[in-house]
Tab-separated table of C-alpha atoms and ligand atoms in Angstrom:
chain	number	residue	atom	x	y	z
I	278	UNK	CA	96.643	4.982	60.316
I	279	UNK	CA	95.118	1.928	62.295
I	280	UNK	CA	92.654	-0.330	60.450
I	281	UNK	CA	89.963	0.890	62.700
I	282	UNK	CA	90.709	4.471	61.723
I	283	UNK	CA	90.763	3.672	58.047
I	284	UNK	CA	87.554	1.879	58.221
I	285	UNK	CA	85.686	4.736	59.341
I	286	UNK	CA	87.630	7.252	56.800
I	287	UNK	CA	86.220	4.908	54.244
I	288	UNK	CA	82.725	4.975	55.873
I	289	UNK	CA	82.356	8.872	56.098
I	290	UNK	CA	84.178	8.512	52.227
I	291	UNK	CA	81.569	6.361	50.897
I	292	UNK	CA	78.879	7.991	52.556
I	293	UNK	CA	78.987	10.753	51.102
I	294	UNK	CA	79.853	9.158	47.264
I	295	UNK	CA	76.435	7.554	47.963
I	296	UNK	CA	74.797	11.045	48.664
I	297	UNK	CA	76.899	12.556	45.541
I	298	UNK	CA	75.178	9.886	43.563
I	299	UNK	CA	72.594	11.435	41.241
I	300	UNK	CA	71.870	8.535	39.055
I	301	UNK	CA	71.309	4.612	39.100
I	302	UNK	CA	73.876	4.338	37.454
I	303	UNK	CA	76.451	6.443	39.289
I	304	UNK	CA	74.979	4.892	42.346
I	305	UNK	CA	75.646	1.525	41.056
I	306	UNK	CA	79.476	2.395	40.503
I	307	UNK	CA	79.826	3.844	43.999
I	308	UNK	CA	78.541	0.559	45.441
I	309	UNK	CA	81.104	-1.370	43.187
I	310	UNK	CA	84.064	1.143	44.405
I	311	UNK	CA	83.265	0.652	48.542
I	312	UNK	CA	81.620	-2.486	48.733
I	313	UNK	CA	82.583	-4.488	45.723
I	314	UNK	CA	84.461	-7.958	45.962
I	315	UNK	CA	87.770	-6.011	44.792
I	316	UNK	CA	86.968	-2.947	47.035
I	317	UNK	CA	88.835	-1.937	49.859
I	318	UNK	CA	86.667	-3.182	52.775
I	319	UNK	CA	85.870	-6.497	52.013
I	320	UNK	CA	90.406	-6.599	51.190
I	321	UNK	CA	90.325	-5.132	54.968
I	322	UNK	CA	87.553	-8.025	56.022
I	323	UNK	CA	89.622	-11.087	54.485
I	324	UNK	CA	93.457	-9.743	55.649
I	325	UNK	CA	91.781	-10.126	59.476
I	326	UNK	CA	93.630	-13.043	59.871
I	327	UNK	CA	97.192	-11.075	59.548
I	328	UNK	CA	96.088	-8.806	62.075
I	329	UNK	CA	97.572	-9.596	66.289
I	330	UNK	CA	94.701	-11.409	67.384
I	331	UNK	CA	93.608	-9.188	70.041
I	332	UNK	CA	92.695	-6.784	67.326
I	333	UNK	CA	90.550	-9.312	65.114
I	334	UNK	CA	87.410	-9.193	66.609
I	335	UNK	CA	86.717	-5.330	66.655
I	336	UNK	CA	88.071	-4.979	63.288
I	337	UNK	CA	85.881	-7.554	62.102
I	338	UNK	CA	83.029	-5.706	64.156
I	339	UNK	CA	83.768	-2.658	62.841
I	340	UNK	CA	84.715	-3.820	59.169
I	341	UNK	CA	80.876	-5.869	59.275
I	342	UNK	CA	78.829	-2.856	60.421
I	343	UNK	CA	80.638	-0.621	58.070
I	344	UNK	CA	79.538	-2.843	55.331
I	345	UNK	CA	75.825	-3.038	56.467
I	346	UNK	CA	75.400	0.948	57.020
I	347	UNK	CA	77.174	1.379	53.571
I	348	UNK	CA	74.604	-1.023	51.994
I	349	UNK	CA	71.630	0.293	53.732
I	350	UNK	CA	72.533	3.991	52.464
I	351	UNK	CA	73.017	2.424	48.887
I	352	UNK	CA	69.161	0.642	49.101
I	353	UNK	CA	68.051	4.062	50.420
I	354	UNK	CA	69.362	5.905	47.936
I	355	UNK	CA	68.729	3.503	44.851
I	356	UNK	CA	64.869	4.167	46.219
I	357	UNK	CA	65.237	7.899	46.328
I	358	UNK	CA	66.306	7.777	42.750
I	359	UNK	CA	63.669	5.327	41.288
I	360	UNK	CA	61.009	6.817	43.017
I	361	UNK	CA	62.309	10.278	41.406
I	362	UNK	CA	62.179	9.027	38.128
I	363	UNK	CA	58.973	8.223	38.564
I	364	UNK	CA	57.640	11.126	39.800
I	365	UNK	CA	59.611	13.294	37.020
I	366	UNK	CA	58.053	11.005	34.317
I	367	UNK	CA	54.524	11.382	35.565
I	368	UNK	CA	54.833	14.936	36.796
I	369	UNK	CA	52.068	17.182	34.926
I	370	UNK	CA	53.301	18.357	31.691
I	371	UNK	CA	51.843	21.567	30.574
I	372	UNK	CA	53.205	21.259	27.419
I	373	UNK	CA	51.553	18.138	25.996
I	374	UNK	CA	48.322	18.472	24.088
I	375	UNK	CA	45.053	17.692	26.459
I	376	UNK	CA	43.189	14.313	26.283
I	377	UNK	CA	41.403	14.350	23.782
I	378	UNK	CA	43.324	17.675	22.439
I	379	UNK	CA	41.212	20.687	22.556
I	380	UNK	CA	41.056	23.132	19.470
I	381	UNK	CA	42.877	26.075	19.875
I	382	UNK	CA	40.345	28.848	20.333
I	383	UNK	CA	40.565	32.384	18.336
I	384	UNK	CA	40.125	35.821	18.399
I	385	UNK	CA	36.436	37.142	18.626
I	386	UNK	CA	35.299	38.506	15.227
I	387	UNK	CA	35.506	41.844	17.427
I	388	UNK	CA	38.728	42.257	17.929
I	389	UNK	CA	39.626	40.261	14.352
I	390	UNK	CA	37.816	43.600	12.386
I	391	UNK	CA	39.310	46.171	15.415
I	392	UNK	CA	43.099	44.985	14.528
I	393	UNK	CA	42.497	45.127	10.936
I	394	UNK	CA	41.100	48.584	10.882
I	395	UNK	CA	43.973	49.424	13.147
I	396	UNK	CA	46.525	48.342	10.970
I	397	UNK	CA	44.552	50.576	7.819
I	398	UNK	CA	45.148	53.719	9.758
I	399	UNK	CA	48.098	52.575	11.361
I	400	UNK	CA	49.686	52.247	7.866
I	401	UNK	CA	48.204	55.891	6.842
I	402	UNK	CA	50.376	56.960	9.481
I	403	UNK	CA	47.877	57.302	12.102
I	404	UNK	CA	48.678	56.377	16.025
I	405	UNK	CA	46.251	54.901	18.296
I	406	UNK	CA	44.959	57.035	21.187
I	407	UNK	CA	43.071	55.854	24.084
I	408	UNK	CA	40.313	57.151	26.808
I	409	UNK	CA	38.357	56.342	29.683
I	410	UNK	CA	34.304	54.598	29.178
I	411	UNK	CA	33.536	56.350	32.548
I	412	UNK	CA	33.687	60.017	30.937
I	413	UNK	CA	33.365	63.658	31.887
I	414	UNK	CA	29.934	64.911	30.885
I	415	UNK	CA	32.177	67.944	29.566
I	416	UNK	CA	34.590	65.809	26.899
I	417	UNK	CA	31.601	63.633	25.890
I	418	UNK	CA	29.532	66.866	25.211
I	419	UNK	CA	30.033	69.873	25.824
I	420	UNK	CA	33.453	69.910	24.709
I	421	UNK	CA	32.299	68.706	21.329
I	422	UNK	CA	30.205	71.751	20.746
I	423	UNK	CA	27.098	69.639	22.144
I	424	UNK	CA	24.510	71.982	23.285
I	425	UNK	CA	22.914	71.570	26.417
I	426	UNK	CA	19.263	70.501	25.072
I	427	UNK	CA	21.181	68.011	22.510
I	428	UNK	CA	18.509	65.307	22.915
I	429	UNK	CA	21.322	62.321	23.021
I	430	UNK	CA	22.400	63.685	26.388
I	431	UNK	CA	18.913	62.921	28.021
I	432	UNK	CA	18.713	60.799	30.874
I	433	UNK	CA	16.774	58.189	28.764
I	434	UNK	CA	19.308	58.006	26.034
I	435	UNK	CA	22.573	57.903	28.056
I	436	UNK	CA	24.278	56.150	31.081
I	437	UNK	CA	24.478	58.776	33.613
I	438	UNK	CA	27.145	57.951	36.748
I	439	UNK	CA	26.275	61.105	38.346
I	440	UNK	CA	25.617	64.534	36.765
I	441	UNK	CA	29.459	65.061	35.892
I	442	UNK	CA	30.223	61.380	35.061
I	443	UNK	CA	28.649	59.279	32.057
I	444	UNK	CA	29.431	55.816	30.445
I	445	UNK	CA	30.518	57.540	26.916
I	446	UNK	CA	28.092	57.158	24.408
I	447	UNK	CA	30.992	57.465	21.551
I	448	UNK	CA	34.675	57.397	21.061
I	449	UNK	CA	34.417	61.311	20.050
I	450	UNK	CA	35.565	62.558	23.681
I	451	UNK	CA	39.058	61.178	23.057
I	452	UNK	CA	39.574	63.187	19.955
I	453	UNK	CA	39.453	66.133	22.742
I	454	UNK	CA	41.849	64.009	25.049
I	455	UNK	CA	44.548	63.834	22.637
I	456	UNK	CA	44.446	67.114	21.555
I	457	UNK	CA	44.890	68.178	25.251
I	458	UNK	CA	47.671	65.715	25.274
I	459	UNK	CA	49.251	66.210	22.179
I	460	UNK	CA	49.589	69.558	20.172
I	461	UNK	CA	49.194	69.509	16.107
I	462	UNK	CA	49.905	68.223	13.732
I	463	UNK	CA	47.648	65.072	15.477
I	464	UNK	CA	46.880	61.821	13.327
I	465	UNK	CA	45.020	59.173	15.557
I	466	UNK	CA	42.524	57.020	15.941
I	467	UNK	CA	40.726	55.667	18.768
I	468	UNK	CA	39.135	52.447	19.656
I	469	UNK	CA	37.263	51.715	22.275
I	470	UNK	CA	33.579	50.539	24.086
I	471	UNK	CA	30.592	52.645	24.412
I	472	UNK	CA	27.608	52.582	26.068
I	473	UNK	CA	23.813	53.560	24.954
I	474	UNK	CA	20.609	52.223	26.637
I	475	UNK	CA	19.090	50.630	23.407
I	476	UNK	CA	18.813	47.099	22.863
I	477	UNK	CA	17.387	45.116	19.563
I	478	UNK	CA	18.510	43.170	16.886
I	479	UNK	CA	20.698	46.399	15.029
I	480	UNK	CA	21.558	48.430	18.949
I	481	UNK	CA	23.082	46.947	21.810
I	482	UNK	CA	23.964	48.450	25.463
I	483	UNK	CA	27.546	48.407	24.942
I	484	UNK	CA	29.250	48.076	21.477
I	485	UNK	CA	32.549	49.352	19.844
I	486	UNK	CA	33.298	52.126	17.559
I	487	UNK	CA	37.119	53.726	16.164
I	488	UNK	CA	37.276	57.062	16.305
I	489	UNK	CA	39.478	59.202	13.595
I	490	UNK	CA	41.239	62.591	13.583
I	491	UNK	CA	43.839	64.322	11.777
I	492	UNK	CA	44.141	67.919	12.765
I	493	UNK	CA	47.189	70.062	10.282
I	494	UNK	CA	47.712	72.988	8.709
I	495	UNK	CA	45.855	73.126	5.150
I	496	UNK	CA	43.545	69.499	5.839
I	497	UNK	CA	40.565	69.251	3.645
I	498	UNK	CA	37.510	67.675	2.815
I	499	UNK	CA	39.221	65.911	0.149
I	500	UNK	CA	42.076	64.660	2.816
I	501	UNK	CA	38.940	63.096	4.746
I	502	UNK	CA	37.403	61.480	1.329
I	503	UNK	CA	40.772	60.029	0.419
I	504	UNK	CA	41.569	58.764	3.792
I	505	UNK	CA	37.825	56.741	4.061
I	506	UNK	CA	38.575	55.877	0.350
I	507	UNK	CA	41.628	53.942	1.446
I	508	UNK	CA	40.151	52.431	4.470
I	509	UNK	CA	36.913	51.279	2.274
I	510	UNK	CA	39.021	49.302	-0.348
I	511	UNK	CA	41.070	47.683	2.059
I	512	UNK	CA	38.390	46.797	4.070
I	513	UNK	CA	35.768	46.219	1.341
I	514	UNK	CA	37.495	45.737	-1.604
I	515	UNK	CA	39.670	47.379	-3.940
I	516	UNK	CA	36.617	47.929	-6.402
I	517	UNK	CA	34.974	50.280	-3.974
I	518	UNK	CA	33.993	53.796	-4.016
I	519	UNK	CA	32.831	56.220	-1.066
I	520	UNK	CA	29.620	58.655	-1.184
I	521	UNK	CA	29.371	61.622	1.304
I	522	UNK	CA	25.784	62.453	1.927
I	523	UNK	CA	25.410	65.872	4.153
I	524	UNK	CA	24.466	65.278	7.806
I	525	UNK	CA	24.360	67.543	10.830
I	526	UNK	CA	26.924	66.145	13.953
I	527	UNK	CA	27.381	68.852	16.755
I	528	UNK	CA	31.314	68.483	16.258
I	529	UNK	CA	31.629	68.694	12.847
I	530	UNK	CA	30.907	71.152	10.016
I	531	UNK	CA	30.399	70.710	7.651
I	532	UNK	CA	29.191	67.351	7.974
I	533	UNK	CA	28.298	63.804	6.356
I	534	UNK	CA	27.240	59.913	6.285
I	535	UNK	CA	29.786	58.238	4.794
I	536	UNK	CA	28.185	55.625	1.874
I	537	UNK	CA	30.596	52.300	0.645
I	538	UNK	CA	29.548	51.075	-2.600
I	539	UNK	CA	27.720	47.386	-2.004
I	540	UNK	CA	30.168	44.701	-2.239
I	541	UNK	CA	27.129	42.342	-2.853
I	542	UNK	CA	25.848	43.468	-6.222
I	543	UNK	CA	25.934	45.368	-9.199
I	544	UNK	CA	24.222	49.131	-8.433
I	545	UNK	CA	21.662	47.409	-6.455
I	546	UNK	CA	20.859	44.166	-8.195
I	547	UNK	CA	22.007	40.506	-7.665
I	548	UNK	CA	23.357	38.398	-11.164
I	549	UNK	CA	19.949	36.940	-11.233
I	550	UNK	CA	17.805	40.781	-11.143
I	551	UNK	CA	16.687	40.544	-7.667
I	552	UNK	CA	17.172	42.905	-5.068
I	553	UNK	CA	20.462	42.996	-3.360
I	554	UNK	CA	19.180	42.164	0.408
I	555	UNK	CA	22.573	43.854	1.698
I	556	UNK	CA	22.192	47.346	0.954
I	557	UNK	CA	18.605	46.659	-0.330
I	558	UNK	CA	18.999	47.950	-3.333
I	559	UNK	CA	20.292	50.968	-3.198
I	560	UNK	CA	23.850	50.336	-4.076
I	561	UNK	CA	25.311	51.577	-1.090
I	562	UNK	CA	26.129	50.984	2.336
I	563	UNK	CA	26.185	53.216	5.193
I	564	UNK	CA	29.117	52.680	7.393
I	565	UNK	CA	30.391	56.172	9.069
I	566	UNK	CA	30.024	59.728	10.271
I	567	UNK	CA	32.641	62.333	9.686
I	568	UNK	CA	33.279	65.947	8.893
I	569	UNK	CA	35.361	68.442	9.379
I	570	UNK	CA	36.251	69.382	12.572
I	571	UNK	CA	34.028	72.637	13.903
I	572	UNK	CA	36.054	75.280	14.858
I	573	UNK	CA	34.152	75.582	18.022
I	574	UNK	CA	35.408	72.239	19.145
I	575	UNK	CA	39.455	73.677	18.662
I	576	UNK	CA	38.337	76.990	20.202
I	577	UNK	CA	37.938	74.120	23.416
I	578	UNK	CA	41.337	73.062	23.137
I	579	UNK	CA	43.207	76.529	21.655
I	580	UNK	CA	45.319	76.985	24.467
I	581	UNK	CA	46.937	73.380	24.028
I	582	UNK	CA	47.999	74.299	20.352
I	583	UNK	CA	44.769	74.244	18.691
I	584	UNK	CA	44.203	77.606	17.202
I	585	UNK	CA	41.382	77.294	14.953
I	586	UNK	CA	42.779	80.154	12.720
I	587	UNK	CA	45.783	78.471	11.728
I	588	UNK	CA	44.832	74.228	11.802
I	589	UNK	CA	42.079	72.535	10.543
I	590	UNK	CA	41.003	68.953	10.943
I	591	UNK	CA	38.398	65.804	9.440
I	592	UNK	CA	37.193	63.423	12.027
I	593	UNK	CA	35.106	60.145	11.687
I	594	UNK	CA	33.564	57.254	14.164
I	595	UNK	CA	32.012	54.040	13.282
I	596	UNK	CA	31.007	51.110	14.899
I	597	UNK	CA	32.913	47.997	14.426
I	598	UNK	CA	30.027	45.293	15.216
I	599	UNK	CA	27.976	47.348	12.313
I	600	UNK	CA	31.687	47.032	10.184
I	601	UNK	CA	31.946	43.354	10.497
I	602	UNK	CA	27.756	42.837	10.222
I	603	UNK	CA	28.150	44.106	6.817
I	604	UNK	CA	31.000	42.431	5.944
I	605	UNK	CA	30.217	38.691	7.013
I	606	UNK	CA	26.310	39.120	6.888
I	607	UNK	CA	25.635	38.963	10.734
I	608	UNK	CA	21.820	39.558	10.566
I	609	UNK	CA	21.679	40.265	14.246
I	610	UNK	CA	23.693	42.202	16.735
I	611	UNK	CA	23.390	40.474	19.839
I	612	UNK	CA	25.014	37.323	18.180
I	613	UNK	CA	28.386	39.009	19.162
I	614	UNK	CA	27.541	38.981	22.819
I	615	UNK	CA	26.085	36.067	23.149
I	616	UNK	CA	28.630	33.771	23.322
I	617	UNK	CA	27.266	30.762	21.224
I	618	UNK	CA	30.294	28.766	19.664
I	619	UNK	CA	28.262	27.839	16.875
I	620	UNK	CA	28.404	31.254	15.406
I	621	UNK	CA	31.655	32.802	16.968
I	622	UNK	CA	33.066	29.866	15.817
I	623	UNK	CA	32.573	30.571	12.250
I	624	UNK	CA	34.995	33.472	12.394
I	625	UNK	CA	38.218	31.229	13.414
I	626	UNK	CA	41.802	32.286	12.601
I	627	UNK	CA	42.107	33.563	8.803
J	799	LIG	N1	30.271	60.180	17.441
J	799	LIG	C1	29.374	59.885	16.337
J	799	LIG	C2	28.404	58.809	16.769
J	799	LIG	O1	28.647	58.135	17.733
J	799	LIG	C3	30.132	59.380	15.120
J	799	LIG	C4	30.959	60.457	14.521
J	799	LIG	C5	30.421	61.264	13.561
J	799	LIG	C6	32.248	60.674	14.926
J	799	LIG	C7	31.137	62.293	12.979
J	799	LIG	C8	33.006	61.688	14.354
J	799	LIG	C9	32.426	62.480	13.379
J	799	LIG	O2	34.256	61.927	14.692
J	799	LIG	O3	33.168	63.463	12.810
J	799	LIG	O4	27.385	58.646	16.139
């Protein structure tokens, strides 16, 4: 190989060591192996003078320019690299905590009692079911034995779409959803939004209720009284006791308001004599509706399993704002929906 040829074998060599170079470092030792005083080119550069003379000056030429490409690539490189340092040490880390950090937020006291109820029935063996909030006129009523002059399905006291189509004004229409899905024996409960034109300090617009339902062979009223038993003393307290009051629900029968005993006081009274302000006195709370489920509303559903000869069923809804109101003392609905950190933030991770 003539020196001219291995000049530019070392060129196209080094050239692409220089490229291969990924840090200062490794740059730095490719610079020392091509262009270092013991390297190869300058050795090629100071044996010139063995050469014929005739061949001197354009191996010298040659040799020279070599050396000055070689060294430009190396400055352009060594930039490249610091530059990409840089860049990599000021790129945006999402990781880091902001400046100043920010607290971590938390769930909204919503959600906080809606998981917790969950996990009650969810450990009773119940699954969770879910349905639509624009709802068929027939699953929100008349499915659930609603009669047609029922005065909650009034223009004025629910969220028409059209005369099919409502916003639902409870979780009840899901009970008939599952069943339609699912044939006995059914254990679920349902959580969800609903929607009611009524707005003060106890009703708002929208709010959130669970719905229950257990449908078997052989279910009784006492099934229903030991299932809200459970989910009062782990929601309440392990001291408390449930009182079912007859009511009258279209889907139910019989039927009844479900009572906790007050967390708050003794029978009605505070330590000191005075008036528990909680359940003012009375010793109980009122938290839910339930009853057992009217054979009318299976007759609906018989052909998806739901003979009401053979099964029998307890269902219950309640509201989860009025759940956590009682249990943390919210005085006024509208606190949930409004957003104000000062009180949401009361309710942080526990
Ligand atoms: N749907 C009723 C309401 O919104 C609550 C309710 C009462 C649900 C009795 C039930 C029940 O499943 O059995 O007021």
């Amino acid at each position: 190989m003539s020196t001219l040829d291995r000049i530019a074998a070392l060129e196209s060599e080094a050239t692409a060591a220089i490229a291969a170079s990924a840090s200062v470092d490794a740059l730095a030792q490719t610079r020392l192996r091509y262009l270092g005083r013991k390297s190869e080119l300058p050795l090629l550069l100071r044996a010139i003078s063995q050469l014929p003379p005739e061949e001197r000056a354009a191996v010298g030429a040659a040799a020279n320019r070599t050396r000055q490409t070689l060294e430009a690539l190396v400055s352009a490189r060594e930039g490249d690299l610091a530059s990409g340092a840089i860049s990599a040490a000021e790129a945006l880390d999402v990781t880091l905590p902001g400046s100043p950090p920010l607290p971590n937020g938390h769930l909204h006291l919503i959600t906080q009692t809606r998981r917790e109820i969950e996990d009650v029935f969810l450990g009773l063996g119940f699954q969770i079911a879910e349905g639509p909030e624009v709802e068929l006129v027939e699953y929100n009523f008349d499915a659930l034995n609603t009669d047609a002059t029922h005065p909650s399905r009034a223009r004025s006291d629910t969220f028409y779409i059209d005369d099919e189509t409502v916003l639902r004004v409870h979780t009840s229409p899901v009970q008939v959803r599952a069943m339609i899905a699912q044939p006995p024996p059914l254990y679920v409960i349902a959580p969800g939004r609903v929607f009611r034109p009524d707005n003060d300090a106890t009703h708002a617009p929208q709010f959130h209720q669970i719905e229950g339902l257990a449908v078997d062979e052989g279910v009784t009223l006492a099934d229903l009284k030991g299932t809200l038993l459970a989910f009062a003393r782990q929601i309440f307290g392990d001291q408390r006791e449930v009182l079912l009051r007859p009511h009258f629900f279209p889907f139910t029968e019989p039927s009844v308001e479900v009572d906790v005993s007050c967390f708050n006081c003794q029978a009605g009274y505070l330590r000191d004599g005075s008036r528990c302000p909680l359940c003012k006195g009375s010793g109980w709370l009122e938290v839910l509706g339930a009853g057992m489920v009217d054979p009318n509303v299976f007759a609906y559903v018989a052909e998806h399993g739901y003979d009401p000869e053979r099964v029998t069923g307890f269902a219950f809804g309640m509201g989860i704002e009025r759940i956590a109101m009682l249990r943390h003392g919210v005085p006024d609905l509208r606190l949930y929906f409004d957003n104000d950190l000062r009180f949401l933030g009361q309710f942080g991770a526990r």
